Short mmCIF file of C-alpha atoms and ligand atoms in Angstrom, two decimals:
data_model
loop_
_atom_site.label_atom_id
_atom_site.label_comp_id
_atom_site.label_asym_id
_atom_site.label_seq_id
_atom_site.Cartn_x
_atom_site.Cartn_y
_atom_site.Cartn_z
CA MET A 1 -1.24 76.77 -51.34
CA ASN A 2 1.01 79.56 -48.33
CA ARG A 3 -1.24 81.67 -46.57
CA ASP A 4 1.49 84.05 -44.67
CA LYS A 5 -0.41 85.05 -41.12
CA ARG A 6 2.00 87.14 -39.32
CA VAL A 7 1.62 87.28 -35.51
CA HIS A 8 1.98 90.50 -33.87
CA ARG A 9 3.05 90.84 -30.43
CA ARG A 10 -0.23 93.04 -30.29
CA THR A 11 -2.39 90.02 -30.37
CA VAL A 12 -0.78 88.19 -27.98
CA LEU A 13 -0.97 91.28 -25.31
CA GLN A 14 -4.33 91.81 -25.72
CA ALA A 15 -4.88 88.04 -25.37
CA ALA A 16 -3.14 88.21 -21.58
CA ALA A 17 -5.17 91.58 -21.29
CA GLY A 18 -8.33 89.11 -21.62
CA THR A 19 -7.81 86.24 -19.58
CA GLY A 20 -5.93 85.62 -16.04
CA PHE A 21 -5.07 82.69 -17.70
CA PHE A 22 -2.10 84.31 -19.04
CA LEU A 23 -2.10 86.95 -16.61
CA ALA A 24 -0.94 84.52 -13.99
CA LEU A 25 1.77 83.22 -16.57
CA SER A 26 5.39 85.27 -16.66
CA PRO A 27 5.42 88.14 -19.19
CA GLY A 28 9.07 86.52 -20.73
CA PHE A 29 7.44 83.01 -21.27
CA LEU A 30 4.65 84.13 -23.11
CA LEU A 31 6.52 86.60 -26.07
CA THR A 32 8.56 82.83 -26.62
CA GLY A 33 4.99 82.39 -28.57
CA CYS A 34 5.63 85.32 -30.51
CA ASP A 35 9.38 83.77 -32.30
CA GLY A 36 6.86 81.45 -34.41
CA GLY A 37 5.18 85.28 -36.51
CA VAL A 38 7.83 85.45 -39.20
CA ARG A 39 7.53 82.01 -40.69
CA ALA A 40 4.99 80.65 -42.97
CA THR A 41 3.37 77.58 -42.47
CA GLU A 42 2.41 76.13 -45.95
CA SER A 43 -0.67 74.01 -46.12
CA VAL A 44 0.35 70.40 -47.82
CA THR A 45 -0.15 67.22 -46.86
CA LEU A 46 2.77 65.52 -45.16
CA GLY A 47 3.30 62.20 -45.41
CA LEU A 48 1.34 59.61 -46.88
CA ASP A 49 0.08 60.24 -50.71
CA SER A 50 -2.44 59.26 -50.80
CA GLU A 51 -6.49 59.50 -52.11
CA GLU A 52 -8.09 57.05 -49.70
CA TYR A 53 -8.17 57.20 -46.11
CA ASP A 54 -10.15 55.07 -43.41
CA VAL A 55 -10.27 57.75 -40.93
CA GLU A 56 -10.17 61.33 -41.76
CA LEU A 57 -10.21 64.25 -38.71
CA ALA A 58 -10.42 67.48 -38.46
CA LEU A 59 -8.64 68.74 -35.41
CA ARG A 60 -8.38 72.04 -33.36
CA ALA A 61 -5.83 73.53 -30.68
CA THR A 62 -8.35 76.15 -29.51
CA PRO A 63 -8.18 78.74 -26.76
CA ASP A 64 -12.15 77.29 -24.06
CA SER A 65 -12.98 78.11 -21.35
CA VAL A 66 -13.71 74.65 -18.51
CA SER A 67 -15.22 74.03 -15.21
CA ILE A 68 -11.89 72.36 -13.84
CA LEU A 69 -12.39 73.37 -9.62
CA PRO A 70 -16.08 74.54 -8.27
CA GLY A 71 -16.44 77.67 -9.15
CA THR A 72 -15.25 79.62 -12.10
CA PRO A 73 -14.37 78.38 -14.84
CA SER A 74 -10.87 78.13 -16.11
CA GLU A 75 -8.89 79.43 -18.93
CA VAL A 76 -7.51 75.93 -20.70
CA TRP A 77 -5.58 75.71 -24.26
CA ARG A 78 -7.34 72.78 -25.91
CA TYR A 79 -7.99 70.21 -28.23
CA LYS A 80 -11.70 69.35 -30.52
CA ALA A 81 -12.05 66.81 -33.29
CA GLU A 82 -14.86 66.18 -35.55
CA LEU A 83 -14.69 62.81 -37.34
CA LEU A 84 -14.90 63.84 -40.96
CA LYS A 85 -14.37 59.66 -41.53
CA GLY A 86 -14.55 56.81 -39.92
CA PRO A 87 -15.95 53.76 -37.44
CA LYS A 88 -18.41 55.91 -35.72
CA ASN A 89 -16.67 54.64 -32.28
CA THR A 90 -13.34 56.64 -33.82
CA LEU A 91 -13.92 60.04 -31.12
CA THR A 92 -15.36 59.93 -27.76
CA GLU A 93 -15.21 63.80 -26.97
CA ASN A 94 -14.72 63.92 -23.59
CA THR A 95 -17.41 66.70 -22.24
CA ASN A 96 -16.29 68.81 -19.76
CA SER A 97 -12.40 68.50 -19.67
CA TYR A 98 -9.80 70.05 -20.88
CA LEU A 99 -8.65 67.08 -22.37
CA GLY A 100 -8.46 66.49 -25.81
CA PRO A 101 -10.96 63.62 -27.68
CA THR A 102 -9.87 60.01 -27.01
CA ILE A 103 -8.53 59.27 -30.51
CA ARG A 104 -9.48 54.69 -31.07
CA LEU A 105 -7.94 53.39 -33.94
CA ARG A 106 -7.44 49.53 -34.99
CA ARG A 107 -4.32 48.81 -36.75
CA GLY A 108 -3.95 48.95 -40.26
CA GLN A 109 -6.05 51.44 -41.03
CA ARG A 110 -4.96 54.82 -43.06
CA VAL A 111 -5.97 57.91 -41.66
CA LYS A 112 -5.43 61.61 -42.17
CA ILE A 113 -5.97 64.54 -40.06
CA HIS A 114 -6.40 67.95 -40.58
CA ILE A 115 -4.74 70.15 -37.76
CA HIS A 116 -6.05 73.89 -37.36
CA ASN A 117 -3.80 76.32 -35.05
CA GLU A 118 -6.17 79.06 -33.20
CA LEU A 119 -4.16 80.00 -30.38
CA PRO A 120 -2.20 82.92 -30.66
CA GLU A 121 1.38 80.66 -31.17
CA ASP A 122 2.88 78.63 -32.98
CA THR A 123 1.86 74.89 -32.52
CA THR A 124 2.60 70.93 -32.93
CA VAL A 125 0.80 67.54 -33.32
CA HIS A 126 3.29 65.32 -31.54
CA TRP A 127 1.43 61.16 -31.17
CA HIS A 128 3.04 59.92 -28.81
CA GLY A 129 4.85 56.61 -29.10
CA LEU A 130 3.37 55.90 -32.47
CA HIS A 131 5.56 54.75 -35.65
CA VAL A 132 5.26 57.44 -37.90
CA PRO A 133 7.39 58.95 -40.84
CA SER A 134 9.56 61.75 -39.99
CA ASP A 135 7.68 64.34 -41.63
CA VAL A 136 4.10 63.45 -39.64
CA ASP A 137 5.35 63.39 -36.10
CA GLY A 138 5.08 66.87 -34.99
CA GLN A 139 8.24 67.45 -34.74
CA PRO A 140 9.16 71.46 -33.77
CA ARG A 141 10.93 72.17 -37.44
CA LEU A 142 7.30 71.96 -38.71
CA PRO A 143 5.30 74.42 -36.33
CA ILE A 144 1.92 75.35 -37.71
CA GLN A 145 1.25 79.42 -37.34
CA PRO A 146 -1.54 80.40 -35.49
CA GLY A 147 -4.39 80.85 -38.27
CA GLU A 148 -2.59 78.30 -40.33
CA THR A 149 -3.58 74.36 -41.26
CA MET A 150 -1.59 70.76 -41.60
CA THR A 151 -3.11 67.68 -42.77
CA VAL A 152 -1.01 64.54 -42.00
CA GLY A 153 -1.51 61.43 -43.16
CA PHE A 154 -0.35 57.81 -41.68
CA ASP A 155 -0.13 54.10 -41.76
CA VAL A 156 -1.25 52.58 -38.14
CA TRP A 157 1.47 49.90 -37.55
CA ASP A 158 1.70 49.94 -33.80
CA ARG A 159 0.25 46.94 -32.28
CA ALA A 160 -2.69 47.77 -30.04
CA GLY A 161 -1.67 50.37 -27.28
CA LEU A 162 -2.51 53.51 -25.52
CA PHE A 163 -0.64 55.89 -26.78
CA TRP A 164 -1.10 59.90 -26.23
CA TYR A 165 -1.03 63.41 -28.59
CA HIS A 166 0.00 66.64 -27.39
CA SER A 167 1.95 69.49 -28.51
CA HIS A 168 5.71 69.66 -28.57
CA ALA A 169 6.14 73.11 -30.08
CA HIS A 170 10.10 74.41 -29.91
CA GLY A 171 10.70 78.28 -30.48
CA GLU A 172 13.83 79.98 -31.16
CA ARG A 173 14.00 81.37 -27.53
CA GLY A 174 12.49 78.61 -25.94
CA GLY A 175 10.12 75.29 -25.98
CA ARG A 176 6.69 75.38 -25.15
CA VAL A 177 5.82 71.76 -24.66
CA GLY A 178 5.23 72.05 -20.57
CA PHE A 179 3.01 75.34 -21.48
CA GLN A 180 1.13 74.69 -23.84
CA SER A 181 0.54 70.36 -22.72
CA TYR A 182 0.29 71.92 -19.43
CA ALA A 183 -2.43 74.40 -20.83
CA GLY A 184 -4.76 71.78 -22.02
CA LEU A 185 -3.17 70.46 -25.08
CA ALA A 186 -3.31 66.56 -24.56
CA GLY A 187 -5.62 63.79 -25.58
CA LEU A 188 -5.70 59.89 -25.60
CA LEU A 189 -5.43 57.98 -28.27
CA ILE A 190 -5.72 54.05 -28.71
CA VAL A 191 -5.24 51.59 -31.10
CA GLU A 192 -6.59 48.19 -31.40
CA ASP A 193 -6.16 44.85 -33.38
CA ASP A 194 -6.40 41.26 -33.35
CA GLU A 195 -4.27 40.31 -30.92
CA GLU A 196 -5.74 42.13 -28.08
CA ALA A 197 -9.23 42.21 -29.38
CA GLY A 198 -9.13 37.85 -29.64
CA LEU A 199 -8.08 37.95 -25.71
CA GLY A 200 -11.74 40.02 -24.88
CA LEU A 201 -9.78 42.14 -22.09
CA PRO A 202 -12.63 44.35 -20.09
CA SER A 203 -14.14 46.64 -22.17
CA GLY A 204 -16.54 49.68 -22.42
CA ASP A 205 -17.57 50.34 -19.14
CA ASN A 206 -15.39 47.85 -17.51
CA GLU A 207 -12.08 50.12 -19.13
CA LEU A 208 -11.05 53.09 -17.19
CA LEU A 209 -8.89 55.60 -19.00
CA LEU A 210 -7.25 57.39 -16.38
CA VAL A 211 -4.88 60.89 -17.24
CA LEU A 212 -3.03 61.78 -14.71
CA GLN A 213 -2.13 65.60 -13.66
CA ASP A 214 -1.19 68.15 -11.62
CA ARG A 215 -2.00 71.81 -11.29
CA THR A 216 -1.86 74.61 -9.66
CA PHE A 217 -4.86 77.22 -9.87
CA ALA A 218 -4.64 81.09 -8.49
CA GLY A 219 -7.83 82.20 -6.89
CA ALA A 220 -10.23 82.76 -9.61
CA ASN A 221 -9.37 79.16 -10.90
CA GLU A 222 -6.76 79.85 -13.51
CA LEU A 223 -4.27 77.89 -14.48
CA VAL A 224 -0.67 79.13 -13.11
CA TYR A 225 2.26 77.77 -14.73
CA LEU A 226 6.04 79.31 -13.92
CA ASP A 227 4.91 82.34 -11.87
CA GLY A 228 8.01 84.10 -11.94
CA GLY A 229 10.54 84.32 -8.86
CA MET A 230 12.63 82.01 -6.98
CA GLY A 231 10.17 79.70 -7.19
CA ALA A 232 9.63 79.28 -11.48
CA MET A 233 13.77 79.02 -11.40
CA MET A 234 13.32 76.67 -9.18
CA ASP A 235 10.23 74.81 -11.91
CA ARG A 236 12.35 75.18 -14.81
CA MET A 237 15.53 73.21 -12.72
CA HIS A 238 12.92 70.85 -11.38
CA GLY A 239 10.15 70.18 -13.37
CA PHE A 240 7.12 71.65 -12.79
CA LEU A 241 4.78 70.19 -10.40
CA GLY A 242 1.40 71.39 -9.69
CA ASP A 243 -0.02 70.94 -5.96
CA ARG A 244 -3.55 70.22 -6.84
CA ILE A 245 -3.75 66.45 -8.56
CA LEU A 246 -6.10 65.89 -11.53
CA VAL A 247 -7.38 62.69 -12.61
CA ASN A 248 -9.24 62.87 -16.05
CA SER A 249 -8.65 67.05 -16.16
CA VAL A 250 -10.84 66.74 -12.58
CA PRO A 251 -10.21 66.60 -8.89
CA PRO A 252 -10.00 62.76 -7.60
CA ALA A 253 -13.24 61.09 -7.42
CA THR A 254 -14.94 58.19 -6.60
CA ARG A 255 -17.07 55.99 -8.79
CA LYS A 256 -19.47 53.38 -7.94
CA VAL A 257 -17.91 49.72 -9.78
CA ALA A 258 -18.95 46.05 -9.70
CA THR A 259 -18.31 43.01 -8.42
CA ARG A 260 -15.81 42.28 -12.03
CA PRO A 261 -12.46 42.45 -13.35
CA TYR A 262 -11.32 46.00 -15.16
CA ARG A 263 -8.71 46.97 -17.07
CA ILE A 264 -6.93 50.50 -15.34
CA ARG A 265 -5.14 52.08 -18.79
CA VAL A 266 -2.96 55.50 -16.65
CA LEU A 267 -1.45 57.94 -19.01
CA ASN A 268 1.09 60.17 -16.56
CA GLY A 269 0.44 63.02 -18.93
CA SER A 270 2.18 65.32 -15.92
CA ASN A 271 4.52 67.91 -16.68
CA ALA A 272 7.09 66.45 -14.49
CA ARG A 273 5.36 64.52 -11.63
CA ILE A 274 6.66 60.41 -10.80
CA TYR A 275 3.47 59.00 -9.08
CA LYS A 276 3.84 55.50 -7.14
CA LEU A 277 0.59 53.86 -8.16
CA ALA A 278 -0.44 50.74 -5.62
CA TRP A 279 -4.08 49.92 -3.81
CA SER A 280 -5.14 51.18 -0.20
CA ASP A 281 -5.23 47.72 0.83
CA GLY A 282 -1.96 47.00 -0.30
CA ARG A 283 -3.57 44.24 -2.92
CA PRO A 284 -0.42 44.13 -5.55
CA VAL A 285 -0.45 45.47 -9.10
CA THR A 286 -0.99 43.56 -11.81
CA VAL A 287 0.33 45.43 -14.40
CA ILE A 288 -0.69 44.11 -17.99
CA GLY A 289 0.88 46.28 -20.52
CA ALA A 290 2.92 49.17 -20.90
CA ASP A 291 4.16 52.21 -23.69
CA GLY A 292 4.06 49.61 -26.33
CA GLY A 293 1.41 47.52 -25.47
CA LEU A 294 0.37 44.27 -23.77
CA LEU A 295 3.08 41.98 -22.01
CA PRO A 296 3.83 38.71 -22.69
CA GLU A 297 2.20 37.91 -19.42
CA PRO A 298 0.75 39.37 -16.25
CA GLU A 299 2.86 40.71 -13.44
CA ASP A 300 2.35 41.17 -10.15
CA ARG A 301 4.17 44.53 -8.16
CA PRO A 302 3.96 45.94 -4.93
CA TYR A 303 3.24 49.74 -6.81
CA ALA A 304 4.27 50.22 -10.00
CA THR A 305 5.68 53.66 -11.10
CA LEU A 306 5.12 55.94 -13.96
CA ALA A 307 6.77 58.55 -14.73
CA PRO A 308 6.22 61.68 -17.26
CA ALA A 309 4.35 60.19 -20.92
CA GLN A 310 4.09 56.46 -19.57
CA ARG A 311 1.26 54.81 -19.72
CA LEU A 312 0.95 51.36 -17.67
CA ASP A 313 -2.52 48.56 -18.37
CA ILE A 314 -3.35 47.27 -15.26
CA TRP A 315 -5.77 44.35 -13.90
CA LEU A 316 -7.98 44.84 -11.31
CA ASP A 317 -10.41 42.03 -10.29
CA LEU A 318 -12.77 43.60 -7.86
CA SER A 319 -15.40 39.37 -8.09
CA GLN A 320 -14.91 39.07 -4.36
CA SER A 321 -14.95 42.58 -3.00
CA GLN A 322 -17.85 42.86 -0.87
CA PRO A 323 -20.13 45.54 -1.58
CA GLY A 324 -20.23 48.56 -0.24
CA SER A 325 -16.70 48.48 0.35
CA THR A 326 -14.06 51.21 -1.62
CA LEU A 327 -11.21 50.24 -2.72
CA GLU A 328 -8.20 53.71 -3.76
CA LEU A 329 -6.25 53.89 -6.01
CA ILE A 330 -3.20 56.11 -4.26
CA SER A 331 0.14 57.67 -5.17
CA ASP A 332 2.32 55.96 -2.52
CA SER A 333 4.97 57.94 -1.55
CA PHE A 334 8.36 57.80 -2.47
CA GLN A 335 12.16 59.09 -2.21
CA ALA A 336 13.33 60.90 -5.49
CA GLY A 337 16.84 62.06 -4.90
CA MET A 338 17.09 65.67 -4.89
CA MET A 339 13.97 66.33 -6.61
CA GLY A 340 11.75 65.37 -3.53
CA GLY A 341 13.83 67.27 -1.61
CA MET A 342 15.85 70.69 -0.46
CA GLY A 343 14.37 71.84 -4.08
CA MET A 344 10.88 71.61 -3.45
CA MET A 345 10.82 72.53 0.03
CA GLY A 346 9.03 76.12 0.61
CA SER A 347 7.58 76.38 -3.61
CA ASN A 348 5.23 73.50 -3.48
CA ALA A 349 2.27 72.07 -1.23
CA LEU A 350 2.28 69.17 -3.22
CA PRO A 351 6.44 67.92 -3.24
CA LEU A 352 6.75 64.97 -5.45
CA GLY A 353 6.95 61.81 -3.76
CA SER A 354 4.14 62.99 -1.43
CA ARG A 355 1.20 60.22 -0.91
CA PHE A 356 -2.08 61.38 -1.97
CA THR A 357 -5.99 58.95 -3.69
CA LEU A 358 -6.45 59.11 -7.63
CA VAL A 359 -9.31 57.44 -7.31
CA GLY A 360 -11.65 55.87 -5.51
CA LEU A 361 -13.58 52.75 -6.84
CA GLU A 362 -16.80 52.11 -4.09
CA VAL A 363 -18.72 48.81 -5.10
CA ALA A 364 -22.06 49.03 -5.28
CA GLU A 365 -22.91 45.86 -7.37
CA SER A 366 -22.83 42.86 -6.65
CA LEU A 367 -22.15 40.36 -10.54
CA GLU A 368 -21.65 36.91 -11.17
CA VAL A 369 -19.28 37.09 -14.07
CA ASN A 370 -16.53 34.82 -14.89
CA GLU A 371 -13.78 36.02 -17.09
CA GLN A 372 -10.54 34.96 -16.14
CA LEU A 373 -7.33 36.95 -16.72
CA PRO A 374 -5.26 35.30 -19.39
CA ALA A 375 -2.17 33.59 -18.36
CA GLN A 376 -0.49 34.66 -21.98
CA LEU A 377 -0.86 38.00 -23.16
CA GLY A 378 0.70 40.21 -26.21
CA GLN A 379 2.39 37.13 -27.18
CA GLN A 380 3.12 38.09 -31.01
CA ARG A 381 5.92 40.83 -31.40
CA GLN A 382 9.03 38.94 -30.72
CA ARG A 383 11.51 41.23 -28.53
CA ILE A 384 14.43 42.66 -30.28
CA LEU A 385 17.43 40.56 -30.64
CA VAL A 386 20.74 41.83 -29.46
CA GLY A 387 24.01 40.11 -28.49
CA SER A 388 28.02 40.54 -28.79
CA ASN A 389 28.32 42.39 -31.06
CA THR A 390 25.67 44.43 -31.04
CA ARG A 391 26.26 48.10 -31.74
CA ILE A 392 26.23 50.27 -28.32
CA ARG A 393 26.03 54.07 -28.53
CA THR A 394 25.85 55.55 -25.62
CA PHE A 395 24.38 58.81 -24.13
CA GLU A 396 25.30 60.64 -20.88
CA LEU A 397 23.43 62.72 -19.63
CA ARG A 398 24.64 66.09 -17.48
CA PRO A 399 24.05 69.01 -15.43
CA VAL A 400 24.54 72.01 -17.45
CA MET A 401 25.85 74.90 -15.01
CA MET A 402 22.44 76.96 -14.56
CA ARG A 403 20.88 76.11 -17.75
CA GLY A 404 19.06 72.49 -16.59
CA PHE A 405 20.76 68.64 -18.56
CA ALA A 406 22.77 68.32 -21.71
CA ILE A 407 23.31 64.95 -23.22
CA ASN A 408 26.28 64.15 -24.38
CA GLY A 409 27.20 67.53 -23.59
CA ARG A 410 25.02 69.13 -26.15
CA ARG A 411 21.49 70.84 -25.61
CA PHE A 412 18.95 71.13 -28.43
CA GLU A 413 19.30 73.13 -31.33
CA GLY A 414 16.96 72.33 -33.92
CA PRO A 415 17.60 70.02 -36.32
CA HIS A 416 21.18 69.71 -36.92
CA VAL A 417 22.49 66.13 -35.92
CA ALA A 418 25.99 65.38 -34.80
CA ASP A 419 28.15 62.55 -36.21
CA ASP A 420 27.50 60.32 -34.07
CA GLU A 421 23.26 61.09 -34.07
CA LYS A 422 23.00 59.36 -37.33
CA VAL A 423 22.04 55.86 -37.08
CA ARG A 424 20.88 53.55 -40.51
CA LEU A 425 18.05 52.27 -41.34
CA GLY A 426 16.95 48.47 -40.39
CA ASP A 427 20.37 48.10 -38.00
CA THR A 428 19.42 47.01 -34.80
CA GLU A 429 21.28 49.31 -31.97
CA ILE A 430 21.71 49.14 -27.91
CA TRP A 431 21.53 53.10 -26.28
CA GLU A 432 22.66 53.23 -22.96
CA PHE A 433 21.42 56.14 -21.35
CA ARG A 434 24.56 56.78 -18.49
CA ASN A 435 22.39 59.58 -15.81
CA ASN A 436 25.23 61.92 -14.10
CA THR A 437 22.91 63.92 -12.37
CA PRO A 438 20.82 63.63 -8.80
CA MET A 439 17.90 63.34 -10.15
CA PRO A 440 15.51 61.34 -12.14
CA HIS A 441 15.05 61.27 -16.31
CA PRO A 442 12.18 59.97 -17.82
CA MET A 443 13.97 59.54 -21.18
CA HIS A 444 11.99 59.21 -24.86
CA ILE A 445 12.66 58.11 -28.47
CA HIS A 446 10.45 59.13 -31.12
CA GLY A 447 8.28 56.53 -33.75
CA LEU A 448 9.39 53.34 -32.04
CA GLN A 449 9.30 50.89 -29.13
CA PHE A 450 11.94 49.64 -27.65
CA ASN A 451 12.85 47.08 -25.37
CA ILE A 452 15.01 47.16 -21.99
CA VAL A 453 18.02 45.37 -21.87
CA GLY A 454 18.84 46.04 -18.79
CA ARG A 455 19.56 48.85 -15.85
CA ARG A 456 22.89 48.80 -13.93
CA GLY A 457 23.95 50.88 -10.51
CA GLY A 458 21.76 53.53 -9.34
CA ASN A 459 19.38 54.54 -6.21
CA SER A 460 15.71 53.77 -7.50
CA ASP A 461 15.67 52.24 -3.86
CA SER A 462 11.76 53.24 -2.96
CA LEU A 463 10.53 53.29 -6.65
CA GLN A 464 12.77 50.21 -8.07
CA GLN A 465 10.19 47.57 -7.36
CA GLY A 466 7.97 49.63 -9.39
CA LEU A 467 9.77 49.40 -12.91
CA VAL A 468 7.84 47.71 -15.08
CA ASP A 469 10.91 46.66 -18.12
CA SER A 470 9.55 44.05 -19.86
CA GLY A 471 7.00 44.55 -23.15
CA TRP A 472 7.90 47.76 -25.61
CA HIS A 473 8.42 51.10 -24.27
CA ASP A 474 9.18 54.36 -26.12
CA THR A 475 9.75 55.95 -22.51
CA VAL A 476 11.90 55.43 -19.63
CA LEU A 477 12.70 56.71 -16.36
CA VAL A 478 16.89 56.43 -15.74
CA MET A 479 17.35 57.05 -12.01
CA PRO A 480 19.88 59.35 -11.16
CA ARG A 481 23.38 57.36 -11.38
CA GLU A 482 21.89 55.07 -12.81
CA THR A 483 22.85 53.67 -16.68
CA VAL A 484 19.60 51.91 -18.72
CA GLN A 485 20.11 49.64 -22.08
CA LEU A 486 17.39 49.92 -24.81
CA ALA A 487 16.91 47.61 -27.80
CA MET A 488 15.80 49.06 -30.93
CA LYS A 489 15.29 48.92 -34.28
CA PHE A 490 15.09 51.27 -37.11
CA GLU A 491 12.52 50.69 -39.38
CA ARG A 492 10.87 51.36 -42.34
CA PHE A 493 11.22 55.27 -41.82
CA ALA A 494 14.02 57.40 -42.54
CA GLY A 495 14.93 60.63 -41.55
CA LEU A 496 14.61 63.46 -38.42
CA PHE A 497 13.68 62.36 -34.97
CA ILE A 498 13.52 63.66 -31.63
CA TYR A 499 14.55 62.08 -28.46
CA HIS A 500 14.99 63.73 -24.93
CA CYS A 501 13.67 63.74 -21.53
CA HIS A 502 9.97 63.78 -21.51
CA ASN A 503 10.00 65.55 -17.83
CA MET A 504 8.88 68.62 -19.54
CA GLU A 505 10.59 71.89 -17.70
CA HIS A 506 14.04 70.21 -19.12
CA GLU A 507 12.91 69.47 -22.42
CA ASP A 508 12.26 72.99 -23.06
CA ALA A 509 15.02 73.32 -20.94
CA GLY A 510 17.22 71.73 -24.31
CA MET A 511 17.29 68.32 -23.10
CA MET A 512 16.92 67.73 -26.05
CA ARG A 513 18.26 66.10 -29.64
CA TYR A 514 17.21 65.43 -33.04
CA PHE A 515 18.53 61.65 -34.66
CA GLN A 516 18.96 61.07 -37.95
CA VAL A 517 17.64 57.53 -39.44
CA GLN A 518 19.96 57.42 -43.36
CA GLY A 519 18.15 55.30 -45.85
CU1 C2O B 601 5.62 62.86 -26.32
CU2 C2O B 601 8.62 64.31 -27.99
O1 C2O B 601 7.28 63.44 -26.84
CU1 CU B 602 7.16 61.25 -28.97
CU1 CU B 603 14.59 65.43 -17.34
#
């Protein structure tokens, strides 16, 4: 079935006239959404060809209005979902939030999702970090037009971990990932499995899920993104930094906790901001997991570095805390090359590397709980084996005059791959990213989890000790002048995938490429 729907410029401008949110955007940026109007989206099921699904969801990308700050609600774009089939706890609605519902899946489930686009422009939904086939990965080559529905099906192959879903639209005149995610199109996706369940980690109310984002608001609480002029140009170059921190879509708050251990799972859902997670009383940050699930063993760090799109799993034991005391999770101050310096001056009240509070934990209840942090965590998935004969593929990150950053001299050009962007299904390779720019870049690879082999060079200084390189990852922060090697194996799915910088403004400006897994 092919229900071609065209978006006329008029439609989008009407939307613009009706909401302060759109008025706060530069017109040039707004109109890029019209590019998609001439293409057709077919309502077909991509991915699995099966009648039997364990979970079936309807997911809508839709305009809405939500209270973020006191006073007038803000216009947002957000996901809403409905459970059509599957366990009741599959969806947790985030009421009073622009974040999409938290989707809880279990390894081995077969999942079908109907995605409805109720926005005035093309969109896609990308399952960040999940090992899914190319066609259901939400790539920009398969946009969903306004008014259209796309159905995707996939098996949950991944081990337990915290993943997320967000828009990945990229029109002919540039990326829309930054805009659409900023408008609210993002949500958490949790995968559970037997190995993790066997560890008995804190769950329910004792598992805190935190999505860290930054936003800028205009006078009547309208969200402001790249609002024109010199500031917007700088923001495109450095990545957009909001002047207010939001945690789960509202300003940082204090919550009541008890004298017991907690599992704190954090997503950096910001467009460009890097966080330096630390405890206000100086206690070490006990990291138990990263993007691709639990680490082999817990690791104590003075602080933990969290780049855009990355996730961290943290163990916090409050058993010894005094009732009445409050512990804060903060983002501590740091230097980050040119991003923290000159570039941001004058244009932002909360520059990169500022210190601020993320959440306050007020110990309000005394409990006798005897839950110990297991000494061994994710032991089942063995690291990818690499040796002196493993093929090394190098990617050089370099600035392009006035146009952002390039990867091996190339910028995004749609589903087109160069010869050195073709890999073989089943192969193990080392991908080496060399950062020849003065900025850190969170490099992300679709469709798989990798191991970090090592780093050399670079001036990570005040973020270095917080880089968690063990375990499994889909996004790695490559510091200025640094070279990082990743071990990856191209398993199960042939086809086109994407790699890019997850600083969304860099990505939207073309710091993104397709690669092809040849079967
Ligand atoms: Cu989270 Cu290609 O993205
Ligand atoms: Cu991704
Ligand atoms: Cu970048």
